[in-house]
Structures are given as structure tokens and as C-alpha cells.
Amino acid sequence: MSARLMALRGSNNEGVLAAVLVVLIVAMSLVSPSFFTVGTLFAVIRSSIVPVIFALAVLIVIISGGIDVSFAAIAIFAAYTTVKLSGAGGSTASLVVLTLLALGIGAVLGLVNGGLIARFRLPTLIVTLGTQSVFKGALLAYIGSRYIAALPPSMDRAGKHDLVTAHSGGSPVSVSLMVLVPVLLTVFVWWLLRNTMFGRGVYAIGGDTEAARRAGFRVIRSQLLVYVLVGMLAAAGGVVYVILGRNANPQDLVGSELDIIAAVVLGGASIFGGRGSVGGTLLGVLLVQLINNSLLLVGVPTAWQRAAVGLLLVIGVGVQAAAAKRSRKRVFAHEDLEVAR
Amino acid sequence: MTAQKEQGSLRRVNASVDEVARSLVGRFQTNRGVRRMLVLVVVAFALFAALRPGVYLSTLNLQNIAVAAPEIGVLAIAQMLAMLTGGIDLSIVAVANLTAITISTLYTAAGSRGDALGPVFILIGLVVALVGGLVNGLLVSRVGITPILATLATMQIFNGLAVVWTGGRTLYGAPRVLTGVGNATVGGIPVLFIALLLVAAGIGILINRTALGHKIQLQGANPTAAAYSGISSRRTLLGTYVMTGLLGGIAGMLFIARNPTASADYGASYTLLVIVIAVLGGTNPNGGFATVTGVVLAALTLQIVSSGFNAMRWSPYQYAVAQGLILIVVMVSDQVHLRRRRRGTPPALPVGPATPPTPV
């Protein structure tokens, strides 16, 4: 029985998280009839589009044993620079070209992070704190500090297409075509982490760098790749953010890093590296967005959102920490038994 | 050193060599962090003084530096304390804001008697900070949550509570005791700056002269060794985070003394800035080593550079770039220095690149 329960629980508590999500949905529906509607569902999906992309980036870094607080700066840097370089509203560049440009910028900025971290073996939090400041400052000082209202037409058009439209409470609600980006990226990252040598290497490095080195993983190259990939994912998130917002504001995004990290950690990724899953991360982001979207419906002022997410995080990591403590004790008790015999 | 006569002379020599080596190493480390920051302070100051002496050397500008530095200085000292144990405290700015909000709310509520009751309100504000620190301490030491996660969560909670409390608005009003202190100077030196020096001296004594301080250092340097030396890591960590909470409260007092307003999102950029300052000041992010002097000098350096950029009419964005570059260059040069020293100890073969250029 316990084996089946363990399987349900998932290797990173994904099962527990899913259960919490379901309980929350049921409870909300009972409290507020207007909760269980397509409108709420779409609202949660819409507000999750960009956070999911960022969370995937953060997940990869955290699994590799690092932490990145510069991804939001990279995202807005790449997106804003792309819009600005292409000539904003007067641009004739296609969406593909613009996206490739943004991804290229993201990759270069990620390479700066990766180079500093892998080459000099500096603490990842400190390096990305520094580069965050540099990226954001350079964007605002040298590229532009003005809000751009007119996007290149190809980007603007991309934001107007809806994937699905439904009627909820008499008014039409819809989900943008952009929702496909996080879906595709989720599948890609899931495949990358699960089925490629690179992905297994990321887990190995995060679990024990020295062991990974001795097992033959090229640690420096993998770390470089991790940060380049994170830069590109961040850039993709930035482009989607700009497309959905229909404008490019260089002051946006930076400052929301810790919220994304919180969602990923809530999703079961270990801050020490080596553990974490795409499924858990997805659930973590959805849970946070669900709370943000639904508190108001059940009569809790939006001001409580931040405190509620913080409380959820304390409970989430607290339970994990307590479980870890217990299992450590169990191991010792087991060893003591062995010794006694 | 009291070596007894009956002990072998060899042993005595060994012990004395050991002692000398240890004190040398200690002094070397202390000096490096502090010396580097001293050089940076002087260079930064001289640079801006030379570029724009009229504006930069004015009394007003110097006093502005001395008034702006204390709040981030105190927060950075708190961060240093958390980092000394190998942890981190992301919630100190939120705690500081809670204290400022508490004091401001009580002052406004008390109406005409607000000024008379000022000291009481300040005390209550500090108690709020203490409770915040206690929550962090319990989460880290009892529940066993990693400091970065525990304080990430409490940061959200404290900040969330502040948002709920203020409704997202900015509160005005502070007891005259505090605003008086904020404007006062002694011999031309703002009292706020003197407060920073007092806090720094107090924490310096705490770290180097008290049992808790030594436990904090050992806990950060080597938790296993600390545990086997009979040090209760629980109590040490609890003490540390209560202390960082209290320092956050003091920073909150400085916030409101400097500017009689309080809001939930004041100093949003401080959370990360304070980590930068602590690391610049020579704090080892992995724990075990830090100097208060270095951290105070680092806070001053950043403030000097910031006001220098102001005096030069350079944008705050360029200052952000400079701040990030300073951090990265200092970290990289530290690392290069460390590696060279490690390689240099034995009469080593010339291996690897000597000083790689910093790719920044």
C-alpha cells in the first residue's frame, strides 16, 4: 500500500501539490459559485503564460545547483532591445527574425552569466545579482528608457490571435495563441531534462559536482550551456510578455524574480540542486496564479495575495524540511538497529 | 601562551609557530577585505572630488552621503551576520518597513500625544522587528528550512502584511524624537551616521568578543565541527536571526528618522543591494568570515559612487551598471587571488594562465 501511496505522491511531492490544487479548487467553488467558470480558468491560464516560461528557466538553474536572479533583466533586455532595434512600429521584420534576434541576445547575456560562474566558480546568486544590475542598468542607460507603445506589426498581429474563445457569464473570454509557447517549451524542457545526456548531466552536477566530474560529465561546458539556455528561455518569456502586453516597457519585469523562484521551489525543486521536475514546477506556478486570481472572488482583498503566497511557501518548504528530518532520523534508527544486531 | 616547563621544547616551538601562523593568516584575511574597501573608498572619493570639486566637496553633498549611508549600512550589517552563519536573510527590508509602519501608525493614532509617547512607539516597533526575527529564527533552527527559502517566504509574508496594513498607501508622520535625530548633527556629522558607527561597533564587539559571536563564526565556518564542539546550532541560529531582525528594526527607525514616511514598498531594491554590500565588504557568502569594518566601508563606497554619479549628472542607470561591475570585478579578482595563492604556496611550476583578463 505504502509503495502505491509513494508513487502517487511523486518523487518531488507533485502528488501532494496536485491534491492541494484540487482541494483549493473544490473549496473555492463551494465558497463562491462564480469561481468554477471558464472565465476563471482562462484568467488563470492567461496569467500563467509568462511565469511558466520563466519558471522553466529557473527550474533548470536550480536543478543544476545554482540560482539565477538575472533572468527577468535578461527577458526585458532581449525583448525591448529587439523591439527598439527593429524600428518598433515601422518595422517590416517577420516574427521569426525578431524572435531569433531576441533569443540571440538572451543567449549572449546568458553566456556572460555562465562564463563568470563556470570559469571563476563564483557563487551563482552573487554573480547573477551583479549581472542583473548591469543588464538592467545598461538597457536603461544605453538602449532606451522610454516606453514603446507601437510594436513591430508582426509582433502586434501575433498578440491578436486567440486560440480559444468561450462565453462566460455573458461576456466572451479567450486565451491568446501565445499559450502555445509555454506549452511547447514545457514539453521541450521536459524532454531535455529527461531524455538527453545534457539533461541528465544537469541533474548530476546539481546533485554532486565532483561526482559528476568524475563520472565524465563536462561540468564547465554543461554549466555554460545551462546559463545560455536560461538566457534564451528568459528572452522567449520576454518576447511573449511584450506581445501579450502590446507594448515594450524597459522598467517592467525586474523585481518579480523572487516570486518565480518561490513558485519553482513550491513545485518541489530542491534549492540545493539535483532535484526538481517540470510537472511540479507547472503545478507550483498554477497554484500561485490560482491563489492570485481567486482570493478576490472569495472575498479576500487582493492585498492579502503576497502574504498568502508567502504562507503557502512556508508550509510547503516546512513540510518538506520536516519530512527530510524525519527520514534522516529513520535512517539513523535503522543503522542503530543494524549495529545492535 | 602559557607553555609549562615540563612539556618538551619541540612541542612549545610547534605551538608558538602555530600561534604566529594563525594570527598572521587572521591578520592577512582581515586586512585584505578591509584594505581593499579602504582603497576603493579613497579612490572613488578622490575621483569624484577631482572631477567635480565644486559640487562634490560641498558640505551638503558630504552630509547627504552621511545621511543616506546609515540605513543601507545597518541592513548590510544584518545581512553580514546572517551570511556569517552560512545563511542569508531576504526578509530584513520587509522587517524594517514593518517597524517603520508600526511607528508611523501608532504616532498618527495617538494624535496630539504622539510626540510624548514617541519612545514607547519606537520600542513597540523594535518588538515587531524582534518578533519577525524570531519567526525567521524558529523556521530556520526548529523547522529546519534552508535560510534562503525561509526568509524568502517570510519576506513575502511580512511584505504582504505591510501591504494589507497600509492598503498600499504611504503613511506620513513620525515622532519628533526620531525626526529630530534625523536632522541633528554633532560637530557637522549627522547623528544618523553616528548611529551607524555605534551599531557597527556593537556588532563588531558581539562577533569578536562574545560567546554568541564566536559560536556564530564557528557555525558558519564549519557546522559539523561546531556541533562536535558542543555548540547548539539551534540556539546559535535562533540568536542570529533574532539579531538580524532587531537590526532590521533599527534600520526601519533610520528610514523614518530620515524621512517621516513609511510604506510597504520602500527600499524594494535594498534586498539585493544589501547582499551586494555585504559581499563587497569581504563577507564570505558560504559563511565563517566577515568584518564589520569592511561592510561599513562597502556601504560608504556605494553611497560615494552613487552621489558621485549624481554630481556628474550621470543617470542612476549608469550607476546600476557601475554597481554590478564593481561587484563582479571584486569577486573575480578575489577568486583569481585565492587561486594564485593556493598555487603559489609550494614552489610551483608555472601552471595555467597567470592573471586572466576579467571578461566583463
XYZ file of C-alpha atoms in Angstrom:
701
model
C 0.000 0.000 0.000
C 2.668 2.451 1.038
C 4.533 1.845 -2.205
C 1.465 2.826 -4.182
C 0.980 5.868 -1.972
C 4.583 6.850 -2.528
C 4.110 6.521 -6.266
C 1.041 8.748 -6.094
C 2.961 11.259 -4.046
C 5.561 11.624 -6.769
C 9.309 11.906 -6.397
C 9.116 15.629 -5.682
C 5.765 15.739 -3.904
C 3.963 16.502 -7.171
C 1.050 14.375 -5.980
C 0.704 16.356 -2.786
C 0.798 19.570 -4.757
C -1.854 18.333 -7.177
C -4.029 17.314 -4.226
C -3.656 20.772 -2.686
C -4.597 22.302 -6.008
C -7.730 20.143 -6.280
C -8.753 20.798 -2.673
C -8.307 24.505 -3.244
C -10.426 24.429 -6.384
C -13.197 22.476 -4.659
C -13.134 24.743 -1.621
C -13.211 27.880 -3.744
C -16.093 26.531 -5.798
C -18.100 25.817 -2.654
C -17.435 29.273 -1.241
C -18.029 31.204 -4.428
C -20.273 29.966 -7.230
C -18.666 32.376 -9.654
C -15.331 30.634 -9.172
C -15.913 27.417 -11.088
C -16.280 29.021 -14.508
C -14.470 29.113 -17.796
C -13.707 32.743 -17.068
C -11.620 31.892 -14.008
C -9.927 29.031 -15.809
C -8.936 31.267 -18.687
C -7.811 34.005 -16.332
C -5.502 31.583 -14.535
C -4.147 30.276 -17.835
C -3.617 33.763 -19.222
C -1.765 34.942 -16.162
C 0.375 31.785 -16.122
C 1.711 32.108 -19.676
C 4.771 34.220 -18.912
C 5.507 32.895 -15.383
C 5.586 29.309 -16.705
C 8.304 30.192 -19.220
C 10.397 31.923 -16.569
C 9.784 29.099 -14.121
C 11.162 26.570 -16.629
C 14.333 28.650 -16.880
C 14.632 28.901 -13.106
C 13.956 25.169 -12.757
C 16.939 24.271 -14.931
C 19.269 26.536 -12.956
C 18.002 25.257 -9.622
C 18.406 21.623 -10.678
C 21.984 22.410 -11.682
C 22.587 23.598 -8.125
C 22.540 27.325 -8.842
C 20.152 30.200 -8.553
C 19.538 32.954 -11.085
C 18.054 36.325 -10.228
C 19.023 37.947 -13.526
C 16.532 36.175 -15.797
C 13.922 38.935 -15.593
C 16.539 41.525 -16.541
C 17.628 39.335 -19.464
C 13.996 38.897 -20.556
C 13.162 42.568 -20.752
C 16.604 43.426 -22.135
C 16.183 40.984 -25.013
C 12.579 41.879 -25.771
C 12.951 45.642 -25.523
C 16.194 45.706 -27.489
C 14.600 43.610 -30.222
C 11.645 45.961 -30.492
C 13.880 49.016 -30.461
C 16.455 47.679 -32.944
C 13.810 46.561 -35.397
C 12.414 50.081 -35.544
C 9.311 49.484 -33.425
C 6.068 50.288 -35.243
C 7.777 50.885 -38.564
C 9.446 47.501 -38.691
C 8.841 45.078 -41.527
C 10.754 42.206 -39.933
C 8.894 38.937 -39.576
C 8.126 37.393 -36.220
C 10.671 34.628 -36.811
C 13.503 37.089 -37.402
C 12.542 39.138 -34.351
C 12.296 36.063 -32.155
C 15.674 34.801 -33.337
C 17.196 38.198 -32.605
C 15.752 38.174 -29.085
C 16.911 34.602 -28.477
C 20.391 35.561 -29.673
C 20.543 38.482 -27.252
C 19.306 36.223 -24.459
C 21.952 33.628 -25.282
C 24.762 36.212 -25.188
C 23.641 37.592 -21.828
C 23.275 34.059 -20.502
C 26.776 33.323 -21.715
C 28.083 36.222 -19.601
C 26.472 34.632 -16.528
C 27.667 31.163 -17.425
C 31.181 32.328 -18.217
C 31.598 34.070 -14.883
C 30.070 31.197 -12.961
C 31.770 28.289 -14.700
C 35.155 29.901 -15.314
C 35.662 31.506 -11.911
C 33.438 29.184 -9.860
C 31.730 32.125 -8.189
C 28.522 31.798 -6.138
C 25.655 31.915 -8.624
C 23.416 34.173 -6.509
C 26.105 36.836 -6.216
C 27.097 36.728 -9.893
C 23.532 36.998 -11.129
C 22.846 39.799 -8.647
C 25.707 41.681 -10.246
C 24.737 40.915 -13.831
C 21.093 41.744 -13.096
C 22.182 45.208 -12.090
C 24.459 45.531 -15.129
C 21.865 44.254 -17.630
C 19.069 46.421 -16.328
C 21.278 49.465 -15.991
C 22.764 49.024 -19.472
C 19.322 48.589 -21.002
C 18.001 51.782 -19.453
C 21.153 53.853 -19.845
C 22.313 52.878 -23.319
C 19.414 51.310 -25.203
C 16.362 53.148 -24.089
C 14.354 54.106 -21.056
C 11.209 55.094 -22.909
C 8.094 53.057 -23.126
C 7.392 51.914 -26.709
C 3.685 51.796 -27.446
C 3.834 50.581 -31.059
C 5.248 47.103 -31.523
C 6.519 45.856 -34.890
C 3.391 44.872 -36.865
C 4.364 41.202 -36.990
C 4.537 41.076 -33.177
C 1.380 43.086 -32.805
C -0.532 40.690 -35.089
C 0.738 37.673 -33.143
C -0.849 39.068 -29.997
C -4.260 39.445 -31.586
C -4.917 35.812 -32.425
C -6.909 33.794 -29.949
C -6.560 30.069 -29.584
C -9.949 29.509 -27.996
C -12.842 31.786 -27.234
C -15.742 30.947 -24.983
C -18.645 32.715 -23.371
C -18.667 33.039 -19.648
C -21.291 34.991 -17.784
C -22.449 36.654 -20.970
C -19.092 38.110 -21.959
C -16.603 36.488 -24.301
C -13.374 35.257 -22.754
C -10.395 33.973 -24.654
C -6.895 32.603 -24.408
C -4.242 34.011 -26.696
C -2.437 31.870 -29.240
C 0.683 32.686 -27.209
C -0.316 29.985 -24.738
C 1.248 27.544 -27.184
C 4.709 28.940 -26.407
C 4.818 27.817 -22.758
C 3.177 24.523 -23.755
C 5.818 23.779 -26.374
C 8.648 24.949 -24.131
C 7.345 22.793 -21.281
C 7.439 19.727 -23.497
C 10.894 20.706 -24.759
C 12.385 21.198 -21.288
C 10.737 18.010 -20.035
C 12.316 16.090 -22.915
C 15.654 17.835 -22.461
C 15.903 17.065 -18.755
C 14.650 13.504 -19.077
C 15.983 12.123 -22.292
C 19.224 13.840 -23.144
C 22.736 13.443 -21.846
C 22.802 17.168 -21.192
C 19.691 16.932 -19.026
C 20.996 14.030 -17.003
C 24.241 15.960 -16.621
C 22.356 18.934 -15.165
C 20.846 16.665 -12.503
C 24.237 15.043 -11.862
C 26.039 18.369 -11.462
C 23.341 19.661 -9.157
C 23.444 16.516 -7.062
C 27.215 16.399 -6.644
C 29.515 18.396 -8.876
C 32.632 16.417 -8.057
C 30.911 13.081 -8.606
C 29.557 14.348 -11.929
C 33.043 15.407 -12.976
C 34.470 12.001 -12.107
C 31.627 10.275 -13.891
C 32.762 12.054 -17.030
C 30.319 14.922 -17.355
C 31.910 18.068 -18.688
C 30.921 20.310 -15.840
C 32.127 23.633 -17.203
C 30.563 23.101 -20.605
C 27.272 21.950 -19.111
C 27.137 24.937 -16.783
C 27.815 27.293 -19.661
C 25.043 25.645 -21.635
C 22.646 25.846 -18.691
C 23.037 29.596 -18.433
C 22.868 30.125 -22.192
C 19.665 28.074 -22.261
C 18.255 30.047 -19.342
C 19.088 33.270 -21.159
C 17.234 32.044 -24.244
C 14.204 30.860 -22.271
C 14.127 34.188 -20.454
C 14.283 36.003 -23.794
C 11.397 33.914 -25.092
C 9.429 34.812 -21.970
C 10.252 38.463 -22.511
C 9.043 38.400 -26.114
C 5.781 36.714 -25.131
C 5.355 39.231 -22.315
C 5.803 42.125 -24.717
C 3.462 40.593 -27.288
C 0.745 39.971 -24.703
C 1.116 43.441 -23.221
C 1.110 45.060 -26.692
C 3.895 47.429 -25.612
C 7.516 47.374 -24.518
C 8.376 48.991 -21.207
C 12.025 48.678 -20.133
C 11.064 49.142 -16.478
C 8.925 46.010 -16.443
C 9.574 42.508 -15.114
C 12.666 43.186 -12.994
C 11.629 42.798 -9.386
C 9.453 39.738 -9.901
C 12.350 37.238 -9.762
C 11.776 36.054 -6.229
C 8.091 35.309 -6.922
C 9.032 32.964 -9.753
C 11.718 31.290 -7.646
C 9.137 30.819 -4.906
C 6.767 29.082 -7.331
C 9.516 26.745 -8.554
C 10.544 25.843 -5.022
C 6.912 25.276 -4.139
C 6.895 22.892 -7.098
C 9.329 20.628 -5.301
C 12.668 21.677 -6.779
C 15.449 21.482 -4.211
C 17.368 24.704 -3.711
C 20.486 22.554 -3.178
C 20.241 21.191 -6.699
C 19.806 17.738 -8.160
C 16.050 17.554 -7.638
C 13.085 19.072 -9.395
C 10.616 18.267 -12.114
C 8.802 20.050 -14.906
C 5.450 18.713 -13.684
C 5.990 20.000 -10.171
C 7.081 23.391 -11.457
C 3.973 23.656 -13.593
C 1.802 22.839 -10.581
C 3.690 25.359 -8.448
C 3.113 28.179 -10.934
C -0.552 27.242 -11.383
C -1.106 27.148 -7.631
C 0.353 30.620 -7.153
C -1.636 32.037 -10.063
C -4.805 30.340 -8.858
C -4.395 31.960 -5.458
C -3.686 35.337 -7.027
C -6.764 35.055 -9.224
C -9.219 33.585 -6.790
C -8.717 35.324 -3.467
C -10.751 38.255 -4.657
C -13.623 36.017 -5.732
C -13.988 34.544 -2.255
C -13.974 37.965 -0.663
C -10.331 38.259 0.378
C -8.843 41.612 -0.613
C -6.059 41.380 -3.179
C -3.713 42.929 -0.665
C -3.520 39.510 1.015
C -2.118 37.819 -2.098
C 1.526 38.286 -1.199
C 1.070 37.155 2.371
C -0.934 34.132 1.212
C 1.748 33.023 -1.232
C 4.383 33.500 1.471
C 2.372 31.428 3.918
C 1.907 28.709 1.317
C 5.659 28.698 0.715
C 6.416 28.382 4.431
C 4.014 25.456 4.717
C 5.341 23.852 1.536
C 9.032 24.004 2.379
C 8.317 23.466 6.068
C 6.613 20.158 5.365
C 9.485 19.144 3.094
C 12.062 20.084 5.712
C 10.203 18.218 8.438
C 9.903 15.142 6.201
C 13.616 15.295 5.422
C 14.396 15.471 9.124
C 12.175 12.500 9.870
C 13.669 10.359 7.118
C 17.161 11.242 8.327
C 16.179 10.082 11.802
C 14.697 6.920 10.330
C 17.974 6.173 8.579
C 19.880 6.621 11.810
C 17.418 4.472 13.736
C 17.812 1.800 11.095
C 21.588 1.973 11.349
C 21.382 1.750 15.115
C 19.317 -1.402 14.761
C 21.874 -2.877 12.415
C 24.636 -2.051 14.862
C 22.669 -3.576 17.709
C 22.363 -6.802 15.814
C 50.660 31.415 25.664
C 51.446 29.568 28.858
C 53.551 26.570 27.993
C 54.502 24.543 31.025
C 58.138 23.814 31.741
C 57.862 20.043 31.716
C 56.477 19.995 28.185
C 59.003 19.228 25.502
C 60.630 22.193 23.857
C 59.689 20.849 20.444
C 56.056 20.991 21.426
C 56.450 24.533 22.631
C 58.082 25.617 19.400
C 55.331 23.916 17.477
C 52.668 25.680 19.458
C 54.277 29.089 19.085
C 54.767 28.624 15.354
C 51.155 27.581 15.124
C 50.040 30.647 17.030
C 52.081 33.035 14.932
C 50.931 31.451 11.699
C 47.329 31.603 12.768
C 47.492 35.245 13.811
C 49.295 36.077 10.560
C 46.662 34.337 8.495
C 43.959 36.045 10.508
C 45.506 39.464 10.097
C 46.129 38.885 6.415
C 42.494 37.985 5.801
C 41.135 40.837 7.857
C 43.431 43.253 6.189
C 42.674 42.147 2.687
C 38.922 42.711 2.867
C 39.216 45.955 4.787
C 42.233 47.231 2.871
C 40.528 46.670 -0.447
C 37.469 48.599 0.639
C 39.598 51.396 2.085
C 41.362 51.722 -1.246
C 38.037 51.728 -3.071
C 36.548 54.374 -0.776
C 39.549 56.646 -1.193
C 39.824 56.109 -4.956
C 36.103 56.680 -5.524
C 36.088 59.764 -3.354
C 39.230 61.230 -4.905
C 37.947 60.538 -8.404
C 34.687 62.411 -7.985
C 36.274 65.142 -5.896
C 38.749 65.729 -8.710
C 36.133 65.568 -11.462
C 33.683 67.980 -9.908
C 35.112 69.524 -6.747
C 32.588 72.355 -6.545
C 29.560 70.122 -6.211
C 31.080 67.052 -4.684
C 33.054 68.586 -1.839
C 30.209 70.806 -0.703
C 29.047 70.283 2.864
C 25.585 69.489 1.592
C 26.774 66.636 -0.578
C 29.006 65.176 2.114
C 26.168 65.328 4.609
C 23.847 63.717 2.092
C 26.236 60.801 1.792
C 26.457 60.539 5.567
C 22.668 60.600 5.908
C 21.887 58.119 3.127
C 24.520 55.520 4.001
C 23.362 54.525 7.526
C 20.120 52.719 6.611
C 21.714 50.512 3.968
C 24.774 50.169 6.195
C 22.744 48.765 9.077
C 20.813 46.447 6.757
C 24.095 45.254 5.253
C 25.499 44.555 8.711
C 22.395 42.472 9.429
C 22.874 40.600 6.164
C 26.534 40.058 7.034
C 25.517 38.487 10.331
C 23.179 36.048 8.573
C 25.839 35.249 5.973
C 28.391 34.676 8.720
C 26.445 31.572 9.757
C 26.327 30.466 6.132
C 22.744 31.651 5.747
C 21.068 34.666 4.233
C 18.165 36.878 5.250
C 15.977 38.138 2.420
C 13.337 39.491 4.794
C 15.265 42.273 6.564
C 13.963 45.082 4.363
C 10.399 43.857 4.885
C 11.029 43.762 8.646
C 12.457 47.286 8.536
C 9.371 48.530 6.726
C 7.094 46.811 9.255
C 8.877 48.662 12.048
C 8.605 51.982 10.246
C 4.920 51.358 9.528
C 4.234 50.380 13.148
C 5.852 53.535 14.482
C 4.100 55.774 11.967
C 0.683 54.191 12.521
C 0.898 54.417 16.300
C 2.120 58.004 16.097
C -0.786 59.046 13.907
C -3.283 57.139 16.054
C -2.073 58.805 19.236
C -2.821 62.240 17.840
C -1.568 65.098 19.993
C 0.146 62.797 22.470
C 2.144 61.145 19.716
C 5.336 63.040 20.402
C 5.251 62.395 24.131
C 4.745 58.666 23.589
C 7.394 58.528 20.831
C 9.920 56.407 22.734
C 7.221 53.857 23.580
C 6.228 53.584 19.917
C 9.845 53.118 18.909
C 10.110 50.322 21.433
C 6.965 48.677 20.076
C 8.381 48.995 16.562
C 11.534 47.217 17.678
C 9.460 44.481 19.328
C 7.691 43.925 15.994
C 11.092 43.523 14.336
C 12.189 41.166 17.086
C 9.125 39.002 16.525
C 9.873 38.966 12.798
C 13.413 37.833 13.530
C 12.120 35.226 15.947
C 9.827 33.774 13.260
C 12.794 33.514 10.892
C 14.938 32.014 13.607
C 12.359 29.380 14.528
C 11.759 28.436 10.892
C 15.485 28.036 10.297
C 16.537 26.436 13.572
C 13.481 24.405 14.644
C 11.658 23.507 11.458
C 14.940 23.200 9.597
C 14.078 25.209 6.491
C 17.046 26.485 4.479
C 17.560 30.164 5.365
C 17.176 31.410 1.792
C 13.760 29.731 1.486
C 12.555 30.515 4.995
C 13.347 34.198 4.583
C 12.069 34.270 1.010
C 8.729 33.122 2.390
C 8.733 35.420 5.409
C 9.755 38.299 3.153
C 6.549 37.701 1.202
C 4.529 37.356 4.402
C 5.941 40.444 6.151
C 5.712 42.485 2.982
C 2.204 41.163 2.361
C 1.136 42.114 5.865
C 2.569 45.588 5.333
C 0.577 45.914 2.102
C -2.610 44.824 3.872
C -1.928 47.143 6.772
C -1.234 50.253 4.720
C -3.558 49.387 1.857
C -0.603 50.092 -0.410
C -0.535 53.764 0.622
C 2.321 55.773 2.033
C 1.930 56.749 5.677
C 3.087 60.154 6.886
C 4.183 61.175 10.330
C 6.871 60.218 12.796
C 7.568 61.077 16.440
C 9.622 64.200 16.894
C 12.256 62.187 18.752
C 13.084 60.416 15.519
C 12.771 63.284 13.066
C 14.871 65.382 15.445
C 17.584 62.755 15.380
C 17.282 62.581 11.611
C 18.072 66.266 11.217
C 20.563 66.676 14.039
C 24.309 66.913 13.590
C 27.142 66.741 16.083
C 30.144 68.777 15.011
C 28.851 68.719 11.445
C 28.447 64.945 11.414
C 24.824 63.764 11.083
C 23.617 61.826 14.105
C 22.315 59.106 11.776
C 25.863 58.410 10.685
C 26.996 58.233 14.278
C 24.181 55.745 14.848
C 25.594 53.579 12.056
C 29.037 53.672 13.659
C 27.541 52.729 17.034
C 25.646 49.794 15.538
C 28.795 48.707 13.698
C 30.845 48.900 16.881
C 28.198 46.961 18.793
C 28.060 44.165 16.224
C 31.860 44.152 15.982
C 32.035 43.542 19.722
C 29.278 40.937 19.501
C 31.159 38.967 16.853
C 34.647 39.182 18.250
C 34.210 39.425 21.996
C 31.131 37.425 22.973
C 30.371 33.739 23.163
C 27.433 34.080 20.756
C 29.717 35.812 18.265
C 32.299 33.047 18.356
C 29.576 30.450 18.015
C 28.165 32.299 15.020
C 31.571 32.355 13.349
C 32.263 28.687 14.028
C 28.770 27.697 12.914
C 29.424 29.347 9.572
C 32.994 28.152 9.184
C 32.250 24.511 9.905
C 28.828 23.432 11.177
C 29.969 19.871 11.824
C 32.937 20.970 13.898
C 30.665 23.387 15.717
C 28.236 20.585 16.530
C 31.045 18.370 17.839
C 32.363 21.245 19.936
C 29.107 21.166 21.838
C 27.673 24.265 20.200
C 23.932 24.095 19.804
C 23.366 25.118 16.211
C 19.711 25.662 17.033
C 20.402 28.286 19.637
C 23.102 29.954 17.577
C 20.881 30.245 14.528
C 17.931 31.432 16.586
C 20.124 34.105 18.165
C 21.470 35.149 14.781
C 18.107 35.647 13.131
C 16.645 37.434 16.153
C 19.654 39.723 15.897
C 19.174 40.340 12.157
C 15.502 41.071 12.837
C 16.445 43.588 15.516
C 18.947 45.246 13.171
C 16.203 45.384 10.547
C 14.084 47.204 13.121
C 16.871 49.690 13.757
C 17.143 50.254 10.011
C 13.384 50.881 9.975
C 13.869 53.544 12.628
C 16.539 55.125 10.457
C 14.173 55.040 7.439
C 11.561 57.013 9.286
C 14.039 59.301 11.034
C 15.491 60.378 7.722
C 12.160 60.844 6.028
C 8.956 60.778 8.103
C 7.085 58.436 5.781
C 6.559 54.692 5.773
C 5.274 52.348 3.091
C 5.277 48.669 2.269
C 7.424 49.038 -0.822
C 10.062 51.430 0.473
C 13.554 50.262 -0.398
C 12.406 47.472 -2.690
C 15.834 47.445 -4.330
C 17.579 47.209 -0.951
C 17.029 43.480 -0.514
C 19.509 42.600 -3.211
C 21.677 45.719 -2.786
C 22.371 44.777 0.799
C 23.688 41.368 -0.266
C 25.960 43.130 -2.735
C 27.311 45.381 0.021
C 27.883 42.510 2.429
C 29.822 40.542 -0.190
C 31.806 43.596 -1.317
C 32.752 44.147 2.314
C 34.532 40.825 2.325
C 31.776 38.620 3.728
C 32.148 35.035 2.604
C 28.705 34.048 1.256
C 29.408 30.486 2.393
C 29.839 31.600 5.956
C 32.565 31.790 8.540
C 34.199 35.035 7.613
C 33.195 38.694 7.641
C 34.286 42.035 9.015
C 32.002 44.818 10.127
C 34.550 47.423 9.074
C 34.626 46.035 5.559
C 30.849 46.103 5.309
C 30.586 49.685 6.569
C 33.269 50.748 4.107
C 31.441 48.949 1.294
C 28.197 50.746 2.144
C 30.094 54.035 2.106
C 31.774 53.203 -1.192
C 28.494 52.542 -2.952
C 26.985 55.692 -1.486
C 30.027 57.731 -2.557
C 29.845 56.329 -6.086
C 26.094 56.900 -6.202
C 26.305 60.540 -5.160
C 29.317 60.954 -7.434
C 27.248 59.802 -10.382
C 24.639 62.295 -9.250
C 27.147 65.101 -9.095
C 28.374 64.197 -12.579
C 24.768 64.194 -13.807
C 25.207 60.602 -14.870
C 21.997 58.626 -14.775
C 21.078 56.238 -11.971
C 21.028 53.564 -14.677
C 24.708 54.066 -15.293
C 25.188 53.795 -11.556
C 23.399 50.431 -11.638
C 25.883 49.256 -14.261
C 28.788 50.508 -12.167
C 27.445 48.813 -9.066
C 27.133 45.465 -10.824
C 30.565 45.788 -12.398
C 32.187 46.637 -9.056
C 30.661 43.523 -7.522
C 31.735 41.249 -10.362
C 35.260 42.650 -10.645
C 35.812 42.367 -6.899
C 34.508 38.777 -6.843
C 36.606 37.744 -9.827
C 39.769 39.379 -8.527
C 39.213 37.687 -5.169
C 38.893 34.330 -6.841
C 41.964 34.849 -9.016
C 43.918 35.964 -5.968
C 42.782 32.933 -3.995
C 43.754 30.518 -6.740
C 47.129 32.115 -7.248
C 47.809 31.934 -3.541
C 46.845 28.280 -3.463
C 49.097 27.536 -6.380
C 51.844 29.756 -5.092
C 52.331 28.046 -1.741
C 54.711 25.328 -2.921
C 57.483 26.410 -5.284
C 55.096 25.683 -8.063
C 55.586 25.161 -11.753
C 54.056 27.936 -13.817
C 50.751 26.237 -14.500
C 47.754 27.763 -16.179
C 47.177 31.350 -17.182
C 48.620 33.840 -14.714
C 46.013 36.578 -14.495
C 43.206 36.083 -16.959
C 41.638 39.324 -18.066
C 38.257 39.818 -16.484
C 35.608 39.330 -19.160
C 33.170 41.968 -18.053
